Amino acid sequence: MKSRLIKWLALPVLAISVGFAPQAIFAQTDDYDDLYEEDQYDVEETDDNLSLGIGIGLVKPDGDGEIYYSAALRFRIGKRDRHDEEMHDGRKAEPGDDYNRRHNTRHRRGRGGSNDGIRGYLEPEIGYWSRTADDPGEVNEEDLYFGLNLIGVVPTHNADFFFGAGFGLHSTDTQVFDDNGNLVDESDTRLGGNVQFGVDINMGDNWALYGLGRLDLLEDRPNDRQSKVQVGIRFKF
C-alpha cells in the first residue's frame, strides 16, 4: 500500500518543487515602496504569504457519501528576497530598474496578473467526517485527519489555480454492532496520502471562494480510498 501512495504522490510533489524552486534561487531587488512614495504611486502588496481556508464538502469512503469539514492554513515558501540581490542577468539592480519593473507589474488583486510564476506553500490541515449507524449490522465511523500538504499556486487575473499533495494521520474510531446488538469500539491511527487540485475565485483583495477535488489513499482497509469534493472560503493576509 505504501508503494501505491508513493506512486500517486511523487509526480505532484516533483511538479511543485520544479515550479517554485527557481524563485528561491533567483532574486529581484526592491526599494520600490520608497520610489513609489516619492512619485505618489499607490503601492499595494499582493504576496498572499498567509491564508486560512475553511470548507465543507462530500467524501465518498466505502459506502454512501458523507459530509466532510476541513480547515487549512497556508504559509508561503520560496519567496523572492527583496534586499541585497542581483538581477537575473548578473548585474546589480539600479534604482531605475526597481522603478520600471514595479511600474510594469503593479496591479490590484483580481484586476491584474502576476509575474511570480508558481508560488509554493506549506499547508497544515485538519479534516473530519463521520457516519452514524441506524440499524444492526451497520457501523458508526469517525475519521479525524491531521496532515501537511505541499501546494503550488498559479495566480491569474481573477483566479488562482492550485494543485498539490500531502501526507497525514487518520485517527479513526469505528463502532460495530455485535451479534447481541451491542456496540464494540475499535480505534486506529493510519497513515494516508492525498493528491488534490482546485481554484480560488478572488472576490476581493483579501478573500476568495474556492473549490477543490481530492483523492485520499490510506494504508489499510476499510475506507482506504476516499474521494472528496469541497467548496469554501479563503481569507488571505
Coordinates of N, CA and C in Angstrom, one line a residue:
M1 N 0.8 -1.2 0.0 CA 0.0 0.0 0.0 C 0.9 1.3 0.0
K2 N 2.0 1.2 0.7 CA 2.9 2.4 0.8 C 3.5 2.7 -0.5
S3 N 3.8 1.6 -1.3 CA 4.3 1.9 -2.7 C 3.3 2.6 -3.6
R4 N 2.0 2.2 -3.4 CA 1.0 2.9 -4.2 C 0.9 4.4 -3.8
L5 N 1.0 4.7 -2.5 CA 1.0 6.1 -2.1 C 2.1 6.9 -2.7
I6 N 3.3 6.3 -2.7 CA 4.5 6.9 -3.3 C 4.2 7.2 -4.8
K7 N 3.7 6.3 -5.5 CA 3.4 6.5 -6.9 C 2.4 7.6 -7.2
W8 N 1.4 7.6 -6.4 CA 0.4 8.7 -6.5 C 0.9 10.1 -6.3
L9 N 1.8 10.2 -5.3 CA 2.3 11.5 -4.8 C 3.6 12.0 -5.4
A10 N 4.3 11.1 -6.0 CA 5.7 11.5 -6.5 C 5.6 12.6 -7.5
L11 N 4.7 12.5 -8.5 CA 4.6 13.4 -9.7 C 4.2 14.8 -9.2
P12 N 3.1 14.9 -8.4 CA 2.7 16.3 -8.0 C 3.8 17.0 -7.2
V13 N 4.4 16.2 -6.3 CA 5.5 16.8 -5.5 C 6.6 17.3 -6.3
L14 N 7.0 16.5 -7.3 CA 8.1 16.9 -8.2 C 7.7 18.2 -9.0
A15 N 6.4 18.2 -9.5 CA 6.0 19.4 -10.3 C 6.0 20.7 -9.5
I16 N 5.5 20.6 -8.2 CA 5.5 21.8 -7.4 C 7.0 22.2 -7.1
S17 N 7.8 21.3 -6.8 CA 9.2 21.6 -6.5 C 9.9 22.3 -7.6
V18 N 9.7 21.8 -8.8 CA 10.3 22.4 -10.0 C 9.8 23.7 -10.3
G19 N 8.5 23.9 -10.0 CA 7.8 25.2 -10.3 C 8.3 26.4 -9.4
F20 N 8.5 26.1 -8.1 CA 8.9 27.3 -7.3 C 10.3 27.3 -6.8
A21 N 11.1 26.2 -7.1 CA 12.5 26.2 -6.7 C 13.3 27.4 -7.3
P22 N 13.1 27.7 -8.6 CA 13.9 28.9 -9.1 C 13.6 30.2 -8.3
Q23 N 12.4 30.3 -7.8 CA 12.2 31.5 -7.0 C 13.0 31.7 -5.8
A24 N 13.4 30.5 -5.2 CA 14.3 30.6 -4.0 C 15.7 30.8 -4.4
I25 N 16.1 30.6 -5.7 CA 17.5 30.7 -6.2 C 17.7 32.1 -6.7
F26 N 16.8 32.5 -7.6 CA 17.0 33.8 -8.2 C 16.2 34.9 -7.4
A27 N 16.7 36.1 -7.6 CA 16.1 37.2 -6.7 C 16.0 38.5 -7.5
Q28 N 15.2 39.4 -6.9 CA 15.0 40.7 -7.5 C 15.1 41.7 -6.4
T29 N 15.8 42.8 -6.7 CA 16.0 43.9 -5.7 C 14.7 44.7 -5.6
D30 N 14.5 45.3 -4.4 CA 13.3 46.1 -4.2 C 13.6 47.2 -3.2
D31 N 13.6 48.5 -3.7 CA 13.3 49.6 -2.8 C 12.1 50.3 -3.4
Y32 N 11.2 49.5 -3.9 CA 10.0 50.0 -4.6 C 9.1 51.0 -3.8
D33 N 8.9 50.6 -2.6 CA 7.9 51.4 -1.8 C 8.4 52.8 -1.7
D34 N 9.7 53.0 -1.4 CA 10.2 54.4 -1.3 C 10.1 55.1 -2.6
L35 N 10.4 54.4 -3.7 CA 10.4 55.0 -5.0 C 9.0 55.5 -5.3
Y36 N 8.0 54.6 -5.0 CA 6.6 55.0 -5.4 C 6.0 56.0 -4.4
E37 N 6.5 56.0 -3.2 CA 6.0 57.1 -2.3 C 6.5 58.5 -2.8
E38 N 7.7 58.5 -3.4 CA 8.2 59.7 -3.9 C 7.4 60.2 -5.1
D39 N 6.9 59.3 -5.9 CA 6.1 59.7 -7.1 C 4.6 59.6 -6.9
Q40 N 4.2 59.4 -5.6 CA 2.8 59.3 -5.3 C 2.0 58.2 -6.0
Y41 N 2.7 57.0 -6.1 CA 2.0 55.8 -6.5 C 1.4 55.1 -5.4
D42 N 0.3 54.5 -5.6 CA -0.4 53.7 -4.6 C 0.1 52.2 -4.7
V43 N 1.1 51.9 -3.8 CA 1.7 50.6 -3.8 C 0.8 49.6 -3.0
E44 N 0.5 48.5 -3.6 CA -0.4 47.5 -2.9 C 0.2 46.2 -3.0
E45 N 0.5 45.6 -1.8 CA 1.1 44.2 -1.8 C 0.1 43.2 -2.1
T46 N 0.5 42.2 -2.9 CA -0.4 41.1 -3.2 C 0.4 39.7 -3.1
D47 N 1.2 39.7 -2.0 CA 2.1 38.5 -1.9 C 1.3 37.3 -1.4
D48 N 0.2 37.4 -0.6 CA -0.5 36.3 -0.1 C 0.4 35.3 0.6
N49 N 1.1 35.8 1.6 CA 2.1 35.0 2.3 C 1.4 34.0 3.3
L50 N 0.2 34.3 3.7 CA -0.6 33.5 4.6 C -2.0 33.5 4.3
S51 N -2.7 32.4 4.4 CA -4.1 32.3 4.2 C -4.7 31.2 5.0
L52 N -6.0 31.4 5.3 CA -6.8 30.4 6.0 C -8.0 30.0 5.2
G53 N -8.1 28.7 5.0 CA -9.3 28.2 4.2 C -10.2 27.4 5.1
I54 N -11.5 27.6 5.0 CA -12.5 26.8 5.8 C -13.5 26.3 4.8
G55 N -13.7 25.0 4.8 CA -14.6 24.4 3.8 C -15.5 23.3 4.2
I56 N -16.5 23.0 3.4 CA -17.4 21.9 3.6 C -17.6 21.2 2.3
G57 N -17.8 19.9 2.3 CA -18.0 19.1 1.1 C -18.5 17.7 1.3
L58 N -18.2 16.9 0.4 CA -18.6 15.5 0.4 C -17.4 14.6 0.3
V59 N -17.4 13.5 1.1 CA -16.4 12.5 1.0 C -17.1 11.2 0.7
K60 N -16.6 10.4 -0.2 CA -17.1 9.1 -0.5 C -16.2 8.0 -0.1
P61 N -16.3 7.5 1.1 CA -15.5 6.4 1.5 C -16.2 5.1 1.1
D62 N -15.9 4.0 1.7 CA -16.7 2.7 1.4 C -18.2 3.0 1.8
G63 N -19.1 2.8 0.8 CA -20.5 3.1 1.1 C -20.9 4.4 0.6
D64 N -21.9 5.0 1.2 CA -22.5 6.3 0.8 C -21.6 7.4 1.1
G65 N -21.9 8.6 0.4 CA -21.1 9.8 0.7 C -21.5 10.4 2.1
E66 N -20.6 11.1 2.7 CA -20.8 11.8 3.9 C -20.3 13.2 3.9
I67 N -20.8 14.1 4.8 CA -20.4 15.4 4.9 C -18.9 15.5 5.5
Y68 N -18.1 16.4 4.8 CA -16.7 16.5 5.2 C -16.4 17.9 5.5
Y69 N -15.7 18.2 6.6 CA -15.3 19.5 7.1 C -13.8 19.6 7.1
S70 N -13.3 20.8 6.8 CA -11.8 21.0 6.9 C -11.4 22.4 7.1
A71 N -10.2 22.6 7.6 CA -9.6 23.9 7.8 C -8.1 23.8 7.5
A72 N -7.6 24.7 6.7 CA -6.2 24.6 6.3 C -5.5 26.0 6.4
L73 N -4.3 26.1 6.8 CA -3.5 27.3 7.0 C -2.3 27.2 6.0
R74 N -2.2 28.1 5.1 CA -1.1 28.1 4.1 C -0.1 29.1 4.5
F75 N 1.2 28.7 4.4 CA 2.4 29.5 4.6 C 3.2 29.5 3.3
R76 N 3.5 30.7 2.8 CA 4.2 30.7 1.6 C 5.7 30.4 1.8
I77 N 6.3 29.6 0.9 CA 7.7 29.3 1.0 C 8.4 29.6 -0.4
G78 N 9.7 29.8 -0.4 CA 10.4 30.0 -1.6 C 10.2 31.4 -2.2
K79 N 9.8 32.4 -1.3 CA 9.6 33.7 -1.7 C 10.8 34.5 -2.1
R80 N 10.8 35.3 -3.1 CA 12.0 36.0 -3.5 C 12.3 37.1 -2.5
D81 N 13.6 37.2 -2.1 CA 14.0 38.2 -1.2 C 14.1 39.6 -1.9
R82 N 13.8 40.6 -1.2 CA 13.7 41.9 -1.8 C 14.9 42.8 -1.5
H83 N 15.9 42.3 -0.8 CA 17.0 43.2 -0.4 C 18.4 42.5 -0.8
D84 N 19.3 43.4 -1.2 CA 20.7 42.9 -1.4 C 20.8 41.8 -2.4
E85 N 20.1 41.9 -3.5 CA 20.1 40.8 -4.5 C 20.4 41.3 -5.9
E86 N 20.8 40.4 -6.8 CA 21.2 40.8 -8.1 C 20.1 40.4 -9.1
M87 N 20.1 41.1 -10.2 CA 19.2 40.8 -11.3 C 19.5 39.4 -12.0
H88 N 18.6 38.9 -12.7 CA 18.8 37.6 -13.4 C 20.0 37.6 -14.3
D89 N 20.3 38.7 -14.9 CA 21.5 38.7 -15.9 C 22.8 38.9 -15.2
G90 N 22.8 39.0 -13.8 CA 24.1 39.0 -13.1 C 24.5 40.4 -12.7
R91 N 23.9 41.5 -13.3 CA 24.3 42.8 -12.9 C 23.5 43.3 -11.7
K92 N 24.1 44.2 -11.0 CA 23.4 44.8 -9.8 C 22.3 45.7 -10.2
A93 N 21.1 45.5 -9.6 CA 20.0 46.3 -10.0 C 20.2 47.8 -9.6
E94 N 19.8 48.7 -10.5 CA 19.9 50.1 -10.3 C 18.5 50.6 -9.9
P95 N 18.5 51.8 -9.2 CA 17.2 52.4 -8.8 C 16.2 52.5 -9.9
G96 N 16.7 52.9 -11.1 CA 15.8 53.0 -12.3 C 15.1 51.6 -12.6
D97 N 15.9 50.5 -12.5 CA 15.4 49.2 -12.8 C 14.2 48.9 -11.8
D98 N 14.4 49.2 -10.5 CA 13.4 49.0 -9.5 C 12.1 49.7 -9.9
Y99 N 12.2 50.9 -10.2 CA 11.1 51.7 -10.5 C 10.3 51.2 -11.7
N100 N 11.0 50.9 -12.8 CA 10.4 50.5 -14.0 C 9.8 49.1 -13.9
R101 N 10.4 48.2 -13.2 CA 9.9 46.8 -13.0 C 8.6 46.9 -12.2
R102 N 8.6 47.7 -11.1 CA 7.5 47.8 -10.3 C 6.3 48.4 -11.0
H103 N 6.6 49.4 -11.8 CA 5.6 50.1 -12.6 C 4.9 49.1 -13.6
N104 N 5.7 48.3 -14.2 CA 5.2 47.4 -15.3 C 4.4 46.2 -14.7
T105 N 4.7 45.9 -13.5 CA 4.0 44.7 -12.9 C 3.0 45.1 -11.8
R106 N 2.8 46.4 -11.5 CA 1.9 46.8 -10.5 C 0.5 46.5 -10.9
H107 N -0.3 45.9 -9.9 CA -1.7 45.5 -10.2 C -2.4 45.4 -8.9
R108 N -3.8 45.4 -9.0 CA -4.6 45.1 -7.9 C -5.1 43.7 -8.1
R109 N -5.3 43.0 -7.0 CA -5.8 41.6 -7.0 C -7.1 41.5 -7.7
G110 N -7.3 40.6 -8.6 CA -8.5 40.4 -9.4 C -8.5 41.3 -10.6
R111 N -7.6 42.1 -10.8 CA -7.6 43.0 -12.0 C -6.3 43.0 -12.8
G112 N -5.3 42.3 -12.2 CA -4.0 42.3 -12.9 C -3.4 40.9 -12.8
G113 N -2.3 40.7 -13.5 CA -1.6 39.4 -13.4 C -0.5 39.4 -12.5
S114 N 0.3 38.4 -12.4 CA 1.5 38.3 -11.6 C 2.6 37.7 -12.3
N115 N 3.8 38.1 -12.1 CA 5.0 37.6 -12.7 C 5.7 36.6 -11.8
D116 N 5.1 36.2 -10.7 CA 5.8 35.3 -9.8 C 5.9 33.9 -10.3
G117 N 5.1 33.5 -11.3 CA 5.1 32.1 -11.7 C 4.3 31.2 -10.7
I118 N 4.8 30.0 -10.4 CA 4.2 29.2 -9.4 C 4.6 29.5 -8.0
R119 N 3.7 29.8 -7.1 CA 4.0 30.1 -5.7 C 3.9 28.8 -4.9
G120 N 4.8 28.6 -4.0 CA 4.8 27.4 -3.2 C 4.3 27.7 -1.8
Y121 N 3.6 26.7 -1.2 CA 3.0 26.9 0.1 C 3.1 25.5 0.9
L122 N 3.4 25.6 2.2 CA 3.1 24.5 3.1 C 1.8 24.8 3.8
E123 N 1.0 23.7 3.9 CA -0.4 23.8 4.3 C -0.7 22.7 5.4
P124 N -0.6 23.1 6.7 CA -1.1 22.2 7.8 C -2.6 22.2 7.6
E125 N -3.2 21.0 7.9 CA -4.6 20.9 7.6 C -5.3 19.9 8.7
I126 N -6.5 20.2 9.0 CA -7.3 19.3 9.8 C -8.7 19.0 9.1
G127 N -9.1 17.8 9.1 CA -10.4 17.4 8.4 C -11.1 16.4 9.3
Y128 N -12.5 16.3 9.0 CA -13.3 15.4 9.8 C -14.5 15.0 9.1
W129 N -14.9 13.7 9.2 CA -16.2 13.3 8.7 C -16.6 12.1 9.6
S130 N -17.9 11.8 9.6 CA -18.5 10.8 10.5 C -19.7 10.1 9.8
R131 N -20.0 8.9 10.2 CA -21.2 8.2 9.7 C -21.8 7.5 10.9
T132 N -23.1 7.7 11.0 CA -23.9 7.1 12.2 C -24.7 5.9 11.7
A133 N -24.6 4.8 12.4 CA -25.4 3.6 12.1 C -26.8 3.7 12.6
D134 N -27.7 3.3 11.8 CA -29.1 3.3 12.2 C -29.7 2.0 12.5
D135 N -29.1 0.9 12.0 CA -29.7 -0.4 12.2 C -28.5 -1.4 12.5
P136 N -28.9 -2.5 13.2 CA -27.9 -3.5 13.5 C -27.2 -4.0 12.2
G137 N -25.9 -4.3 12.2 CA -25.2 -4.6 11.1 C -24.5 -3.5 10.4
E138 N -24.9 -2.2 10.7 CA -24.3 -1.1 10.2 C -23.2 -0.6 11.2
V139 N -22.4 0.4 10.8 CA -21.2 0.8 11.5 C -21.2 2.3 11.8
N140 N -20.9 2.7 13.0 CA -20.6 4.1 13.3 C -19.1 4.3 13.0
E141 N -18.8 5.4 12.3 CA -17.4 5.7 11.9 C -17.1 7.1 12.1
E142 N -15.9 7.4 12.5 CA -15.4 8.8 12.6 C -13.9 8.8 12.0
D143 N -13.6 9.8 11.3 CA -12.2 10.0 10.7 C -11.8 11.4 11.0
L144 N -10.8 11.6 11.9 CA -10.2 12.9 12.2 C -8.8 12.9 11.6
Y145 N -8.6 13.8 10.7 CA -7.3 13.9 9.9 C -6.5 15.1 10.3
F146 N -5.2 14.8 10.5 CA -4.2 15.9 10.7 C -3.1 15.7 9.6
G147 N -2.9 16.7 8.8 CA -1.9 16.4 7.7 C -1.1 17.7 7.3
L148 N -0.2 17.5 6.4 CA 0.6 18.6 5.9 C 0.8 18.4 4.4
N149 N 0.4 19.5 3.6 CA 0.4 19.4 2.2 C 1.4 20.4 1.6
L150 N 1.9 20.1 0.4 CA 2.8 20.9 -0.3 C 1.9 21.4 -1.5
I151 N 1.7 22.7 -1.6 CA 0.7 23.3 -2.6 C 1.5 24.2 -3.6
G152 N 1.2 24.1 -4.8 CA 1.6 25.0 -5.8 C 0.4 25.8 -6.3
V153 N 0.6 27.1 -6.4 CA -0.5 28.1 -6.8 C 0.0 28.8 -8.1
V154 N -0.9 28.8 -9.1 CA -0.6 29.6 -10.3 C -1.6 30.8 -10.3
P155 N -1.2 32.0 -10.0 CA -2.1 33.2 -9.9 C -2.3 33.7 -11.3
T156 N -3.6 34.1 -11.6 CA -4.0 34.7 -12.8 C -4.8 36.0 -12.5
H157 N -5.4 36.6 -13.5 CA -6.1 37.9 -13.3 C -7.2 37.8 -12.2
N158 N -8.1 36.8 -12.3 CA -9.2 36.8 -11.4 C -9.3 35.5 -10.6
A159 N -8.4 34.6 -10.8 CA -8.5 33.3 -10.1 C -7.1 32.8 -9.9
D160 N -6.9 32.0 -8.8 CA -5.6 31.3 -8.5 C -5.9 29.8 -8.6
F161 N -5.2 29.1 -9.5 CA -5.3 27.7 -9.7 C -4.3 27.0 -8.8
F162 N -4.6 25.9 -8.1 CA -3.7 25.3 -7.3 C -3.7 23.7 -7.4
F163 N -2.6 23.1 -7.1 CA -2.5 21.7 -7.1 C -1.5 21.3 -6.0
G164 N -1.6 20.0 -5.6 CA -0.7 19.6 -4.5 C -0.8 18.2 -4.1
A165 N 0.0 17.9 -3.1 CA 0.0 16.5 -2.5 C 0.4 16.6 -1.0
G166 N 0.1 15.6 -0.3 CA 0.4 15.7 1.1 C 0.3 14.3 1.8
F167 N 0.8 14.3 3.1 CA 0.7 13.1 3.9 C 0.1 13.5 5.3
G168 N -0.5 12.5 6.0 CA -1.0 12.8 7.3 C -1.5 11.6 8.0
L169 N -2.1 11.8 9.2 CA -2.6 10.7 10.0 C -4.1 10.8 10.1
H170 N -4.7 9.6 9.9 CA -6.2 9.5 10.1 C -6.4 8.8 11.4
S171 N -7.0 9.5 12.3 CA -7.4 8.9 13.6 C -8.9 8.4 13.4
T172 N -9.0 7.1 13.3 CA -10.4 6.5 13.0 C -11.0 5.8 14.3
D173 N -12.2 6.0 14.4 CA -13.0 5.4 15.5 C -14.2 4.7 14.9
T174 N -14.2 3.3 15.1 CA -15.3 2.5 14.5 C -16.1 1.8 15.5
Q175 N -17.4 1.9 15.5 CA -18.2 1.1 16.4 C -19.1 0.2 15.6
V176 N -19.0 -1.1 15.9 CA -19.7 -2.1 15.2 C -20.7 -2.9 16.1
F177 N -21.9 -3.1 15.6 CA -22.9 -3.9 16.4 C -22.5 -5.4 16.3
D178 N -22.4 -6.0 17.5 CA -22.1 -7.4 17.5 C -23.4 -8.2 17.4
D179 N -23.3 -9.5 17.5 CA -24.5 -10.4 17.3 C -25.5 -10.1 18.4
N180 N -25.1 -9.6 19.5 CA -26.1 -9.3 20.6 C -26.7 -7.9 20.5
G181 N -26.3 -7.2 19.5 CA -26.8 -5.8 19.4 C -26.0 -4.8 20.2
N182 N -24.9 -5.2 20.7 CA -24.0 -4.2 21.5 C -23.0 -3.6 20.6
L183 N -22.6 -2.4 20.9 CA -21.6 -1.7 20.1 C -20.2 -2.0 20.6
V184 N -19.4 -2.4 19.7 CA -18.0 -2.7 20.0 C -17.1 -1.6 19.4
D185 N -16.3 -1.0 20.2 CA -15.5 0.2 19.8 C -14.1 -0.3 19.3
E186 N -13.7 0.2 18.1 CA -12.4 -0.1 17.6 C -11.8 1.2 17.1
S187 N -10.6 1.5 17.6 CA -9.9 2.7 17.2 C -8.6 2.4 16.6
D188 N -8.1 3.3 15.7 CA -6.9 3.0 14.9 C -6.3 4.3 14.4
T189 N -5.1 4.4 14.2 CA -4.4 5.5 13.5 C -3.7 5.0 12.3
R190 N -4.0 5.6 11.2 CA -3.4 5.1 9.9 C -2.8 6.3 9.1
L191 N -1.7 5.9 8.4 CA -1.0 6.9 7.5 C -1.8 7.0 6.2
G192 N -1.9 8.2 5.7 CA -2.6 8.4 4.4 C -1.9 9.5 3.6
G193 N -2.1 9.5 2.3 CA -1.6 10.5 1.4 C -2.7 11.0 0.5
N194 N -2.5 12.2 -0.1 CA -3.5 12.7 -0.9 C -2.9 13.5 -2.1
V195 N -3.7 13.6 -3.2 CA -3.4 14.5 -4.3 C -4.7 15.3 -4.5
Q196 N -4.5 16.6 -4.9 CA -5.6 17.5 -5.0 C -5.4 18.6 -6.0
F197 N -6.5 19.2 -6.5 CA -6.4 20.3 -7.4 C -7.6 21.2 -7.2
G198 N -7.5 22.5 -7.5 CA -8.7 23.3 -7.3 C -8.4 24.7 -7.8
V199 N -9.4 25.6 -7.5 CA -9.3 27.0 -7.9 C -9.8 27.9 -6.8
D200 N -9.2 29.1 -6.6 CA -9.7 30.2 -5.8 C -10.2 31.2 -6.7
I201 N -11.5 31.6 -6.6 CA -12.1 32.7 -7.3 C -12.0 34.0 -6.4
N202 N -11.1 34.9 -6.8 CA -10.9 36.1 -6.0 C -12.1 37.0 -6.0
M203 N -12.6 37.2 -4.8 CA -13.8 38.1 -4.6 C -13.4 39.5 -4.1
G204 N -12.2 39.6 -3.6 CA -11.8 40.9 -3.1 C -10.3 40.8 -2.9
D205 N -9.7 41.9 -2.3 CA -8.3 41.9 -2.1 C -7.8 40.9 -1.1
N206 N -8.7 40.5 -0.1 CA -8.3 39.7 1.0 C -9.1 38.4 1.2
W207 N -9.9 38.0 0.2 CA -10.7 36.8 0.4 C -11.1 36.2 -1.0
A208 N -11.4 34.9 -1.0 CA -11.7 34.2 -2.2 C -12.6 33.1 -1.8
L209 N -13.4 32.6 -2.8 CA -14.2 31.4 -2.7 C -13.4 30.3 -3.5
Y210 N -13.4 29.1 -2.9 CA -12.6 28.1 -3.6 C -13.4 26.8 -3.7
G211 N -12.9 26.0 -4.7 CA -13.5 24.6 -4.9 C -12.3 23.7 -5.2
L212 N -12.4 22.5 -4.7 CA -11.3 21.5 -4.9 C -11.9 20.1 -5.1
G213 N -11.1 19.3 -5.8 CA -11.3 17.9 -5.9 C -10.0 17.2 -5.3
R214 N -10.2 16.0 -4.7 CA -9.1 15.4 -3.9 C -9.3 13.9 -3.8
L215 N -8.2 13.2 -3.8 CA -8.3 11.8 -3.5 C -7.3 11.4 -2.4
D216 N -7.8 10.8 -1.3 CA -7.0 10.3 -0.2 C -6.9 8.8 -0.3
L217 N -5.6 8.4 -0.1 CA -5.3 6.9 0.0 C -4.8 6.6 1.3
L218 N -5.4 5.6 2.0 CA -5.0 5.2 3.3 C -4.3 3.8 3.2
E219 N -3.5 3.5 4.2 CA -2.6 2.3 4.1 C -3.4 1.0 4.3
D220 N -4.6 1.0 4.9 CA -5.3 -0.2 5.2 C -6.8 0.0 5.0
R221 N -7.5 -1.1 4.8 CA -9.0 -1.1 4.8 C -9.5 -1.0 6.2
P222 N -10.7 -0.5 6.4 CA -11.7 0.0 5.4 C -11.5 1.4 5.1
N223 N -12.2 1.9 4.1 CA -12.2 3.3 3.7 C -10.8 3.7 3.2
D224 N -10.1 2.8 2.5 CA -8.7 3.1 2.2 C -8.6 4.0 0.9
R225 N -9.7 4.3 0.3 CA -9.7 5.2 -0.9 C -10.9 6.2 -0.7
Q226 N -10.6 7.4 -0.5 CA -11.6 8.4 -0.2 C -11.6 9.6 -1.2
S227 N -12.7 9.7 -2.0 CA -12.8 10.8 -3.0 C -13.5 11.9 -2.3
K228 N -13.0 13.2 -2.5 CA -13.6 14.3 -1.8 C -13.8 15.5 -2.8
V229 N -14.9 16.2 -2.7 CA -15.1 17.4 -3.4 C -15.5 18.4 -2.3
Q230 N -15.1 19.7 -2.5 CA -15.3 20.7 -1.4 C -15.4 22.1 -1.9
V231 N -16.2 22.9 -1.2 CA -16.2 24.4 -1.5 C -15.9 25.1 -0.2
G232 N -15.5 26.3 -0.2 CA -15.2 27.0 1.0 C -14.8 28.5 0.7
I233 N -14.3 29.1 1.8 CA -13.9 30.5 1.7 C -12.4 30.5 2.2
R234 N -11.6 31.4 1.6 CA -10.2 31.5 2.0 C -9.9 33.0 2.3
F235 N -9.4 33.2 3.5 CA -9.0 34.6 3.9 C -7.5 34.7 3.7
K236 N -7.1 35.8 3.0 CA -5.7 36.0 2.6 C -5.1 37.2 3.3
F237 N -3.9 37.0 3.9 CA -3.3 38.0 4.7 C -2.0 38.5 4.2

